[in-house]
Every structure is written in C-alpha cells, then in structure tokens.
GROMACS .gro file of C-alpha atoms in nm:
model
  236
    1MET     CA    1  10.527  12.102  -4.772
    2SER     CA    2  10.277  11.889  -4.583
    3LEU     CA    3  10.059  11.873  -4.273
    4ALA     CA    4  10.120  11.687  -3.950
    5THR     CA    5   9.867  11.633  -3.671
    6LEU     CA    6   9.853  11.709  -3.302
    7SER     CA    7   9.780  11.443  -3.043
    8GLN     CA    8   9.729  11.472  -2.671
    9LEU     CA    9   9.910  11.250  -2.425
   10HIS     CA   10   9.751  11.209  -2.083
   11PRO     CA   11  10.034  11.134  -1.839
   12ALA     CA   12   9.961  10.915  -1.544
   13VAL     CA   13   9.887  11.104  -1.222
   14ARG     CA   14  10.133  11.023  -0.945
   15PRO     CA   15   9.977  10.913  -0.615
   16ALA     CA   16   9.946  11.207  -0.377
   17PRO     CA   17   9.959  11.201   0.001
   18ALA     CA   18   9.631  11.110   0.167
   19ALA     CA   19   9.588  11.460   0.313
   20ALA     CA   20   9.636  11.637  -0.017
   21THR     CA   21   9.393  11.661  -0.305
   22PRO     CA   22   9.572  11.576  -0.631
   23GLU     CA   23   9.552  11.848  -0.893
   24PRO     CA   24   9.449  11.738  -1.242
   25THR     CA   25   9.745  11.705  -1.474
   26PRO     CA   26   9.684  11.886  -1.804
   27PRO     CA   27   9.729  11.679  -2.120
   28VAL     CA   28  10.059  11.714  -2.301
   29THR     CA   29  10.018  11.805  -2.669
   30ARG     CA   30  10.280  11.698  -2.918
   31ILE     CA   31  10.315  11.697  -3.293
   32ARG     CA   32  10.317  11.355  -3.453
   33ALA     CA   33  10.379  11.221  -3.803
   34VAL     CA   34  10.657  11.473  -3.867
   35PRO     CA   35  10.894  11.350  -4.141
   36GLU     CA   36  11.265  11.377  -4.081
   37GLY     CA   37  11.417  11.699  -4.210
   38THR     CA   38  11.105  11.910  -4.155
   39GLU     CA   39  11.008  12.168  -3.896
   40ALA     CA   40  10.675  12.302  -3.770
   41ARG     CA   41  10.596  12.647  -3.914
   42GLY     CA   42  10.240  12.697  -3.790
   43PHE     CA   43   9.911  12.513  -3.761
   44ALA     CA   44   9.563  12.486  -3.910
   45LEU     CA   45   9.262  12.469  -3.679
   46TYR     CA   46   8.949  12.341  -3.853
   47VAL     CA   47   8.637  12.486  -3.692
   48GLY     CA   48   8.300  12.334  -3.780
   49ILE     CA   49   8.025  12.587  -3.722
   50ASP     CA   50   7.763  12.710  -3.967
   51GLU     CA   51   7.607  13.055  -3.976
   52ALA     CA   52   7.289  12.939  -3.800
   53LYS     CA   53   7.481  12.799  -3.503
   54ALA     CA   54   7.689  13.115  -3.477
   55GLU     CA   55   7.374  13.331  -3.487
   56ALA     CA   56   7.208  13.116  -3.220
   57ALA     CA   57   7.510  13.185  -2.998
   58GLY     CA   58   7.471  13.559  -3.052
   59THR     CA   59   7.763  13.606  -3.291
   60ASP     CA   60   7.870  13.544  -3.651
   61LEU     CA   61   8.164  13.387  -3.831
   62PRO     CA   62   8.366  13.707  -3.896
   63ARG     CA   63   8.346  13.798  -3.526
   64ILE     CA   64   8.466  13.452  -3.425
   65VAL     CA   65   8.757  13.477  -3.668
   66GLU     CA   66   8.857  13.818  -3.532
   67ALA     CA   67   8.835  13.691  -3.173
   68VAL     CA   68   9.069  13.401  -3.252
   69LYS     CA   69   9.310  13.640  -3.425
   70ARG     CA   70   9.312  13.872  -3.123
   71LEU     CA   71   9.380  13.581  -2.889
   72LEU     CA   72   9.675  13.471  -3.099
   73ALA     CA   73   9.810  13.827  -3.117
   74GLU     CA   74   9.796  13.848  -2.737
   75THR     CA   75   9.955  13.504  -2.692
   76VAL     CA   76  10.229  13.538  -2.954
   77PRO     CA   77  10.279  13.901  -3.063
   78GLY     CA   78  10.396  13.921  -3.421
   79ALA     CA   79  10.243  13.587  -3.526
   80GLU     CA   80  10.091  13.595  -3.874
   81THR     CA   81   9.740  13.465  -3.943
   82TYR     CA   82   9.536  13.378  -4.249
   83ALA     CA   83   9.172  13.277  -4.215
   84SER     CA   84   8.934  13.128  -4.472
   85VAL     CA   85   8.568  13.033  -4.455
   86ALA     CA   86   8.452  12.712  -4.622
   87LEU     CA   87   8.151  12.734  -4.854
   88ALA     CA   88   7.913  12.453  -4.947
   89PRO     CA   89   7.581  12.436  -5.135
   90VAL     CA   90   7.275  12.503  -4.919
   91GLY     CA   91   7.138  12.175  -4.785
   92ALA     CA   92   7.453  11.978  -4.869
   93GLY     CA   93   7.441  11.809  -4.529
   94GLY     CA   94   7.726  11.635  -4.353
   95ARG     CA   95   7.927  11.740  -4.049
   96ASP     CA   96   8.040  12.102  -4.055
   97VAL     CA   97   8.400  12.016  -3.966
   98ASP     CA   98   8.420  11.759  -4.249
   99VAL     CA   99   8.296  12.020  -4.499
  100VAL     CA  100   8.563  12.261  -4.373
  101ARG     CA  101   8.844  12.004  -4.397
  102LEU     CA  102   8.746  11.917  -4.755
  103ALA     CA  103   8.712  12.278  -4.864
  104LEU     CA  104   9.051  12.370  -4.721
  105GLN     CA  105   9.225  12.071  -4.879
  106ASP     CA  106   9.309  11.868  -4.568
  107PRO     CA  107   9.504  11.570  -4.710
  108ALA     CA  108   9.348  11.307  -4.481
  109ALA     CA  109   8.995  11.430  -4.552
  110LEU     CA  110   9.060  11.439  -4.927
  111ALA     CA  111   9.195  11.082  -4.926
  112LYS     CA  112   8.891  10.956  -4.734
  113HIS     CA  113   8.653  11.139  -4.967
  114ARG     CA  114   8.822  10.997  -5.279
  115GLN     CA  115   8.790  10.643  -5.146
  116ALA     CA  116   8.420  10.694  -5.076
  117THR     CA  117   8.365  10.848  -5.420
  118VAL     CA  118   8.537  10.562  -5.600
  119ALA     CA  119   8.331  10.308  -5.407
  120GLU     CA  120   8.004  10.485  -5.488
  121LYS     CA  121   8.061  10.572  -5.855
  122PRO     CA  122   8.170  10.298  -6.096
  123GLU     CA  123   8.351  10.413  -6.407
  124PRO     CA  124   8.122  10.467  -6.709
  125LYS     CA  125   8.200  10.230  -6.994
  126GLY     CA  126   8.108  10.456  -7.283
  127GLY     CA  127   8.159  10.816  -7.384
  128VAL     CA  128   8.412  11.064  -7.249
  129VAL     CA  129   8.499  11.111  -6.881
  130ILE     CA  130   8.700  11.425  -6.808
  131ASP     CA  131   8.822  11.367  -6.453
  132ILE     CA  132   8.948  11.701  -6.322
  133SER     CA  133   9.030  11.562  -5.977
  134ARG     CA  134   9.251  11.282  -6.115
  135LYS     CA  135   9.388  11.472  -6.414
  136ARG     CA  136   9.285  11.213  -6.672
  137VAL     CA  137   9.047  11.154  -6.963
  138LEU     CA  138   8.871  10.825  -7.035
  139LEU     CA  139   8.748  10.740  -7.384
  140ASP     CA  140   8.500  10.451  -7.377
  141GLY     CA  141   8.663  10.331  -7.056
  142ASP     CA  142   9.024  10.359  -7.175
  143THR     CA  143   9.265  10.628  -7.059
  144ALA     CA  144   9.351  10.878  -7.332
  145PRO     CA  145   9.729  10.932  -7.372
  146LEU     CA  146   9.723  11.307  -7.312
  147THR     CA  147  10.035  11.495  -7.213
  148TYR     CA  148  10.028  11.721  -6.908
  149LYS     CA  149   9.993  12.031  -7.127
  150GLU     CA  150   9.721  11.875  -7.342
  151PHE     CA  151   9.516  11.794  -7.032
  152GLU     CA  152   9.574  12.148  -6.901
  153LEU     CA  153   9.444  12.288  -7.229
  154LEU     CA  154   9.133  12.068  -7.221
  155GLN     CA  155   9.071  12.144  -6.854
  156PHE     CA  156   9.108  12.517  -6.921
  157LEU     CA  157   8.829  12.502  -7.179
  158VAL     CA  158   8.608  12.269  -6.973
  159LEU     CA  159   8.619  12.497  -6.669
  160ARG     CA  160   8.500  12.782  -6.894
  161GLU     CA  161   8.222  12.580  -7.052
  162GLY     CA  162   8.022  12.768  -7.313
  163ARG     CA  163   8.264  13.061  -7.337
  164THR     CA  164   8.482  13.121  -7.642
  165ILE     CA  165   8.845  13.157  -7.534
  166ASP     CA  166   9.083  13.342  -7.763
  167ARG     CA  167   9.437  13.218  -7.822
  168ALA     CA  168   9.599  13.508  -7.637
  169GLU     CA  169   9.415  13.417  -7.316
  170ILE     CA  170   9.518  13.053  -7.348
  171ILE     CA  171   9.883  13.153  -7.389
  172SER     CA  172   9.886  13.398  -7.098
  173THR     CA  173   9.720  13.148  -6.863
  174LEU     CA  174   9.884  12.818  -6.953
  175TRP     CA  175  10.229  12.952  -7.036
  176GLY     CA  176  10.309  13.197  -6.759
  177GLU     CA  177  10.643  13.356  -6.676
  178THR     CA  178  10.740  13.064  -6.450
  179ASP     CA  179  10.672  12.799  -6.715
  180ASP     CA  180  10.985  12.615  -6.830
  181GLU     CA  181  10.848  12.568  -7.182
  182GLU     CA  182  10.899  12.826  -7.451
  183THR     CA  183  10.598  13.055  -7.480
  184PRO     CA  184  10.408  12.966  -7.800
  185ASN     CA  185  10.253  13.205  -8.048
  186GLU     CA  186   9.890  13.194  -8.156
  187ARG     CA  187   9.967  12.970  -8.452
  188THR     CA  188  10.133  12.719  -8.219
  189ILE     CA  189   9.813  12.703  -8.009
  190ASP     CA  190   9.634  12.570  -8.317
  191VAL     CA  191   9.892  12.290  -8.332
  192HIS     CA  192   9.836  12.205  -7.964
  193VAL     CA  193   9.460  12.192  -8.022
  194ARG     CA  194   9.500  11.965  -8.327
  195ARG     CA  195   9.715  11.723  -8.126
  196LEU     CA  196   9.460  11.724  -7.844
  197ARG     CA  197   9.177  11.651  -8.084
  198SER     CA  198   9.366  11.369  -8.250
  199LYS     CA  199   9.399  11.196  -7.914
  200LEU     CA  200   9.029  11.241  -7.842
  201GLY     CA  201   8.953  11.031  -8.149
  202ALA     CA  202   8.583  11.001  -8.223
  203TYR     CA  203   8.511  11.266  -7.961
  204GLU     CA  204   8.734  11.536  -8.109
  205ASP     CA  205   8.438  11.768  -8.165
  206ILE     CA  206   8.402  11.834  -7.791
  207VAL     CA  207   8.665  12.105  -7.853
  208ARG     CA  208   8.508  12.343  -8.100
  209THR     CA  209   8.669  12.607  -8.319
  210VAL     CA  210   8.498  12.944  -8.329
  211ARG     CA  211   8.630  13.086  -8.654
  212GLY     CA  212   8.823  13.408  -8.605
  213ALA     CA  213   8.766  13.403  -8.228
  214GLY     CA  214   8.922  13.099  -8.059
  215TYR     CA  215   8.807  12.772  -7.903
  216ARG     CA  216   8.514  12.661  -7.689
  217PHE     CA  217   8.393  12.359  -7.496
  218ASP     CA  218   8.018  12.288  -7.500
  219ARG     CA  219   7.853  12.019  -7.291
  220HIS     CA  220   7.765  11.700  -7.480
  221ALA     CA  221   7.534  11.416  -7.377
  222ASP     CA  222   7.820  11.165  -7.403
  223VAL     CA  223   8.061  11.368  -7.187
  224THR     CA  224   8.088  11.329  -6.810
  225ILE     CA  225   8.289  11.581  -6.608
  226ARG     CA  226   8.419  11.498  -6.264
  227TYR     CA  227   8.521  11.810  -6.084
  228ALA     CA  228   8.748  11.832  -5.782
  229SER     CA  229   8.552  11.747  -5.469
  230THR     CA  230   8.626  12.069  -5.280
  231PRO     CA  231   8.470  12.410  -5.329
  232SER     CA  232   8.694  12.716  -5.333
  233PRO     CA  233   8.719  12.887  -4.992
  234ASP     CA  234   8.621  13.249  -4.952
  235VAL     CA  235   8.883  13.460  -4.775
  236PHE     CA  236   8.829  13.693  -4.481
   0.00000   0.00000   0.00000
C-alpha cells in the first residue's frame, strides 16, 4: 500500500461571445503517480494549524475535525473516517503542515527529512550508534552484522531504557502469534542475548543482565541513539 498525490489541472477557457461574460472554469483535480494495478481507496488531507491559531479563530482542533467529518458524512453517506492530531515538542518550530506530514508518516516528507538529517549529521567514528530509523548498529563506524531479530531485541531494550525487561515480556512482544518463527522459551532468549552481545564486541555490556529478573539497557557515554524522526500521533 502506498500514497499518491492530487494535482489540479486548469483547462484553458474557451473564448466566449463578446456579449457574454465568461464564467470561470473550475480546476479539474486528478490523481497522479498511481502505479499500475492499484486503485484509490481514500485520501489523506494534511492540515497545518496549531492550537493557538485555532483559538484565535474562535475554535479548537477537535471541533475542526468534527466539522470535516460532518461535511464528509453529508457529501458521501457511509464514508469511513479516521483522524489523528500530530504532536511536536513545544517550541520545535517549522511549518505546521510539515510537522503534520512527518508525524503521520507521509513518504515524501520522510524522504526529504532523511536527506536533510544525513547532510547535517556526519556519522560518528567511535563508539556505538544505534540507528532506530535505519534499523542498523554501527560499531566504531562499521556496521554490526546483526540479524533482523537481533536488532529487534536490541531496539526493544533501547526503547525501554532503564527498565528491566523479563524474558516472558520479550517473548510475547517479539514473537507474536503472526510470527513465522517458532516461539522460543525463556532459556532460548538467553541464547539470543548471548549472540547479540557477541556481535556487539567490545560494547557487549550495553545489554545488561539483571540476575533473576531479565535484561536492561542503560545509557552509556559512548552510545548514540538515533530515533525515528516522527513523533507518535494522538488519536481523536
């Protein structure tokens, strides 16, 4: 599944008789960049407006969302809707609509943001870089040969920094019912952790064992974490 974009075509206005006043011709909207074998199933409208602007206009974001939903229900009865509000740190700056596109995972906005991030931040040469957005780990500038599951395990601990995670929670989260791999037992988790540590080499202690309880990731001075660039949206 993917996103296409809408573009507006402005057809040429045919010359009208001298006595008549030509009526403006509305633009024709069409979907572009649609791959063969796909069909349009709906659309996303990114609205850039912060709470202050909404308040200045005598309204708020939930009311705007409900108004748009009512309009759609009147236009196309039975149409389904799903609205989210994009969150960003106070004072983050930038255009509201760009913040919304990033938070809601717009592919074009994400690609542009990644390019800007790469240009601004050179890769560190020493220590460990855990790059959540690119799903990779760098050890002193070289990519660590982690498997998909090993990176998932490390990421799971990193995103719960400072909290001890027991083996049962790791199993239930990383090996769900839809996973093609055989569900491991708690002893097997220890094997996965040992393999992960062996590939971390001199930095194996970033994954710590809490005896009798589970495993934990604590922040180290030589570890850099690059999170995904988009905050999680809150849902109306």
